[in-house]
Coordinates of C-alpha atoms in Angstrom, one line a residue:
M363 CA -100.2 -52.4 11.1
R364 CA -99.2 -56.1 10.7
E365 CA -102.8 -57.0 9.5
W366 CA -102.7 -54.2 6.9
L367 CA -99.3 -55.4 5.6
D368 CA -100.5 -59.0 5.5
L369 CA -103.6 -58.0 3.7
H370 CA -102.1 -55.7 1.1
I371 CA -98.6 -57.1 0.6
G372 CA -98.9 -60.6 1.8
T373 CA -95.6 -61.0 3.5
D374 CA -94.9 -62.5 6.9
W375 CA -93.6 -60.7 9.9
A376 CA -90.0 -62.0 9.7
T377 CA -89.7 -60.5 6.2
Y378 CA -90.8 -57.2 7.6
Q379 CA -88.2 -57.3 10.3
G380 CA -85.5 -58.1 7.7
W381 CA -86.5 -55.1 5.6
I382 CA -86.5 -52.8 8.6
L383 CA -83.1 -54.0 9.7
G384 CA -81.7 -53.7 6.2
I385 CA -83.0 -50.1 5.9
A386 CA -81.6 -49.2 9.3
S387 CA -78.3 -50.8 8.5
L388 CA -78.1 -48.8 5.2
G389 CA -78.9 -45.6 7.0
L390 CA -76.2 -46.2 9.5
T391 CA -73.7 -47.0 6.8
I392 CA -74.5 -43.8 4.9
Y393 CA -74.3 -41.8 8.2
G394 CA -70.9 -43.4 9.0
L395 CA -69.6 -42.5 5.5
I396 CA -70.7 -38.9 5.9
R397 CA -69.0 -38.7 9.3
Q398 CA -65.7 -40.3 8.0
A399 CA -65.6 -38.2 4.8
P400 CA -63.3 -35.5 6.2
T401 CA -60.9 -38.1 7.6
I402 CA -60.8 -40.0 4.3
K403 CA -60.3 -36.7 2.4
Q404 CA -57.4 -35.8 4.8
R405 CA -55.8 -39.2 4.3
I406 CA -56.0 -38.8 0.5
N407 CA -54.5 -35.3 0.8
N408 CA -51.7 -36.5 3.1
K409 CA -50.9 -39.2 0.6
K410 CA -50.7 -36.7 -2.2
L411 CA -48.6 -34.4 -0.1
K412 CA -46.2 -37.2 0.7
Q413 CA -45.9 -38.1 -3.0
T414 CA -45.4 -34.5 -3.9
A415 CA -42.7 -34.1 -1.2
K416 CA -40.9 -37.2 -2.5
C417 CA -41.0 -35.7 -6.0
I418 CA -39.6 -32.4 -4.8
E419 CA -36.9 -34.1 -2.7
G420 CA -35.9 -36.2 -5.7
G421 CA -35.8 -33.1 -7.9
L422 CA -33.7 -31.2 -5.4
N423 CA -31.3 -34.1 -5.0
Q424 CA -30.9 -34.3 -8.8
A425 CA -30.4 -30.6 -9.0
G426 CA -27.7 -30.8 -6.4
R427 CA -26.0 -33.5 -8.3
D428 CA -26.2 -31.5 -11.5
I429 CA -24.7 -28.4 -9.8
I430 CA -21.8 -30.5 -8.4
N431 CA -21.2 -32.1 -11.7
T432 CA -21.3 -28.8 -13.5
T433 CA -18.9 -27.2 -11.0
N434 CA -16.6 -30.2 -11.3
N435 CA -16.7 -30.0 -15.1
H436 CA -16.0 -26.2 -15.1
Y437 CA -13.4 -26.1 -12.3
P438 CA -10.4 -27.0 -14.5
E439 CA -11.4 -24.4 -17.0
V440 CA -11.8 -21.7 -14.3
S441 CA -8.4 -22.7 -12.9
R442 CA -6.7 -22.4 -16.3
E443 CA -8.3 -18.9 -16.8
S444 CA -7.1 -17.8 -13.4
E445 CA -3.6 -19.1 -14.0
L446 CA -3.5 -17.3 -17.4
A447 CA -4.8 -14.1 -15.9
K448 CA -2.1 -14.2 -13.2
K449 CA 0.6 -14.8 -15.9
K450 CA -0.6 -11.8 -17.8
H451 CA -0.7 -9.6 -14.7
D452 CA 2.9 -10.7 -13.7
H453 CA 4.1 -10.0 -17.2
D454 CA 2.7 -6.5 -17.2
L455 CA 3.9 -5.8 -13.7
K456 CA 7.5 -6.8 -14.7
I457 CA 7.5 -4.2 -17.5
I458 CA 5.9 -1.5 -15.4
E459 CA 8.5 -2.0 -12.7
E460 CA 11.3 -1.7 -15.4
I461 CA 9.9 1.7 -16.3
L462 CA 9.6 2.8 -12.7
C463 CA 13.2 1.7 -12.0
L464 CA 14.6 3.4 -15.0
L465 CA 12.7 6.6 -14.2
P466 CA 12.0 6.8 -10.5
Y467 CA 8.8 8.8 -10.1
E468 CA 9.7 11.6 -7.7
E469 CA 13.2 12.1 -9.1
T470 CA 11.8 12.3 -12.6
I471 CA 9.2 14.8 -11.7
D472 CA 11.8 16.9 -9.9
Q473 CA 14.2 16.8 -12.9
L474 CA 11.4 17.8 -15.3
E475 CA 10.1 20.7 -13.3
R476 CA 13.6 22.4 -13.3
S477 CA 14.8 21.2 -16.7
Y478 CA 13.9 24.3 -18.7
I479 CA 15.3 26.6 -16.1
V480 CA 18.6 25.0 -15.0
G481 CA 19.0 22.0 -17.3
M482 CA 19.4 18.5 -16.1
L483 CA 21.7 15.6 -15.2
F484 CA 23.4 14.0 -18.2
Q485 CA 22.5 10.5 -16.9
F486 CA 18.8 11.6 -16.7
S487 CA 18.9 12.4 -20.4
R488 CA 20.4 9.0 -21.2
D489 CA 17.6 7.3 -19.1
L490 CA 15.0 9.2 -21.1
E491 CA 16.5 8.0 -24.3
N492 CA 16.5 4.4 -23.1
A493 CA 12.9 4.7 -22.1
E494 CA 11.8 5.2 -25.7
K495 CA 12.2 1.4 -26.2
F496 CA 9.1 0.7 -24.2
T497 CA 6.8 1.3 -27.2
D498 CA 8.4 -1.7 -28.9
E499 CA 6.2 -4.8 -29.4
K500 CA 8.1 -6.9 -26.9
F501 CA 7.1 -4.5 -24.2
Q502 CA 3.4 -4.5 -25.0
L503 CA 1.1 -5.0 -22.0
Y504 CA -1.9 -7.3 -21.9
N505 CA -3.9 -4.7 -19.9
S506 CA -5.2 -2.4 -22.6
D507 CA -5.8 0.6 -20.3
V508 CA -2.4 0.5 -18.8
E509 CA -0.9 -0.1 -22.3
N510 CA -2.5 3.0 -23.7
S511 CA -1.4 5.1 -20.7
K512 CA 2.1 3.7 -21.0
N513 CA 2.4 4.6 -24.7
K514 CA 1.2 8.1 -24.1
F515 CA 3.8 8.5 -21.4
I516 CA 6.6 7.2 -23.7
D517 CA 5.4 9.4 -26.5
S518 CA 5.6 12.4 -24.2
I519 CA 9.2 11.4 -23.4
K520 CA 10.1 11.3 -27.1
A521 CA 8.6 14.8 -27.5
F522 CA 10.6 16.1 -24.5
N523 CA 13.8 14.6 -25.8
D524 CA 13.2 16.3 -29.2
S525 CA 12.7 19.6 -27.4
Y526 CA 16.1 19.8 -25.7
I527 CA 18.4 17.8 -28.0
S528 CA 19.4 20.9 -30.0
F529 CA 19.2 23.2 -27.0
L530 CA 21.0 21.7 -24.0
S531 CA 24.7 20.7 -24.0
V532 CA 27.5 19.8 -21.6
D533 CA 29.0 23.1 -20.6
N534 CA 31.7 21.9 -18.2
P535 CA 32.9 18.3 -19.0
E536 CA 35.3 18.4 -16.0
K537 CA 32.5 18.9 -13.5
K538 CA 30.9 15.8 -12.0
P539 CA 28.2 14.7 -12.2
L540 CA 27.9 15.7 -15.8
R541 CA 25.1 18.1 -16.6
L542 CA 23.3 19.3 -19.7
D543 CA 23.0 23.1 -19.3
L544 CA 21.1 25.8 -21.1
P545 CA 23.1 28.0 -23.5
Y546 CA 23.0 31.1 -21.4
D547 CA 25.4 32.9 -23.8
W548 CA 22.6 32.9 -26.5
R549 CA 21.0 35.7 -24.6
S550 CA 24.0 38.0 -25.2
K551 CA 24.5 37.3 -28.9
G552 CA 21.8 39.6 -30.2
R553 CA 18.1 39.7 -30.5
E554 CA 17.8 36.7 -32.9
S555 CA 19.9 34.4 -30.7
E556 CA 17.9 35.4 -27.6
S557 CA 14.6 34.8 -29.5
A558 CA 15.8 31.3 -30.4
Y559 CA 16.8 30.7 -26.7
R560 CA 13.3 31.7 -25.5
K561 CA 11.6 29.6 -28.2
H562 CA 13.5 26.4 -27.2
Q563 CA 13.1 27.1 -23.5
N564 CA 9.4 27.6 -23.9
N565 CA 9.1 24.4 -25.9
M566 CA 11.0 22.5 -23.1
R567 CA 8.6 24.0 -20.5
K568 CA 5.6 22.7 -22.5
T569 CA 6.9 19.3 -23.3
S570 CA 8.1 18.7 -19.7
G571 CA 4.7 19.7 -18.4
V572 CA 3.0 17.2 -20.7
M573 CA 5.4 14.5 -19.7
I574 CA 4.7 15.1 -16.0
E575 CA 1.0 14.8 -16.5
C576 CA 1.4 11.7 -18.6
Y577 CA 3.6 10.1 -15.9
K578 CA 1.0 10.9 -13.3
D579 CA -1.8 9.4 -15.4
F580 CA 0.3 6.3 -16.0
V581 CA 0.7 5.8 -12.2
R582 CA -3.0 6.4 -11.5
T583 CA -4.0 3.9 -14.2
L584 CA -1.7 1.1 -13.0
K585 CA -2.9 1.6 -9.4
K586 CA -6.5 1.5 -10.7
H587 CA -5.9 -1.9 -12.2
N588 CA -4.3 -3.3 -9.0
F589 CA -0.7 -3.3 -10.0
I590 CA 0.9 -3.2 -6.6
T591 CA 4.6 -2.4 -6.5
D592 CA 7.2 -1.0 -4.1
K593 CA 8.9 0.9 -6.9
L594 CA 6.7 4.0 -6.2

């Protein structure tokens, strides 16, 4: 082999050895790179993952700071809104309790249910008249639902007052407590007088029934909107 190389290529044996070692070294280098390729790839991937994690962590930290800053910026506004809402609620509750104190629920229902049959207490009629003021602007509620229900109730009071004003009267001023009684003598003064009696009595029955339902609706509505009171 050596003679053939010397004859055709003309290079000495030392050179051949160098070539052989070089080729072998190159082969080993390539083989080593192939073996280490997965490890190198994993290192590259790990580095990328670390960089990505740092970016995500930085983003989360910034987001957290943004949330804290946003919360801090909006907290005074939320606090003011809560305070204003409480003031409105307290304002409405005060007016609601004034109505409930003037016309205690159970007593009012009882008086109305019997009013067109036996009349009613004179003081109750005065309280009904005083209740008409609650449609004035200064008694307006911030809560629109309760305000609407309140106005319907007060309107029903006005209608009831109109139904008895020319019908009931104080029959015995000496008797206490004073009462407004039905004019029973109307029934003995002829057919026309009795007809007027029945007409007024029936009108009282209808208006008192409407007032009872409006009062019940008013109470249901204020409870629905969390107006808690010991006046009921």
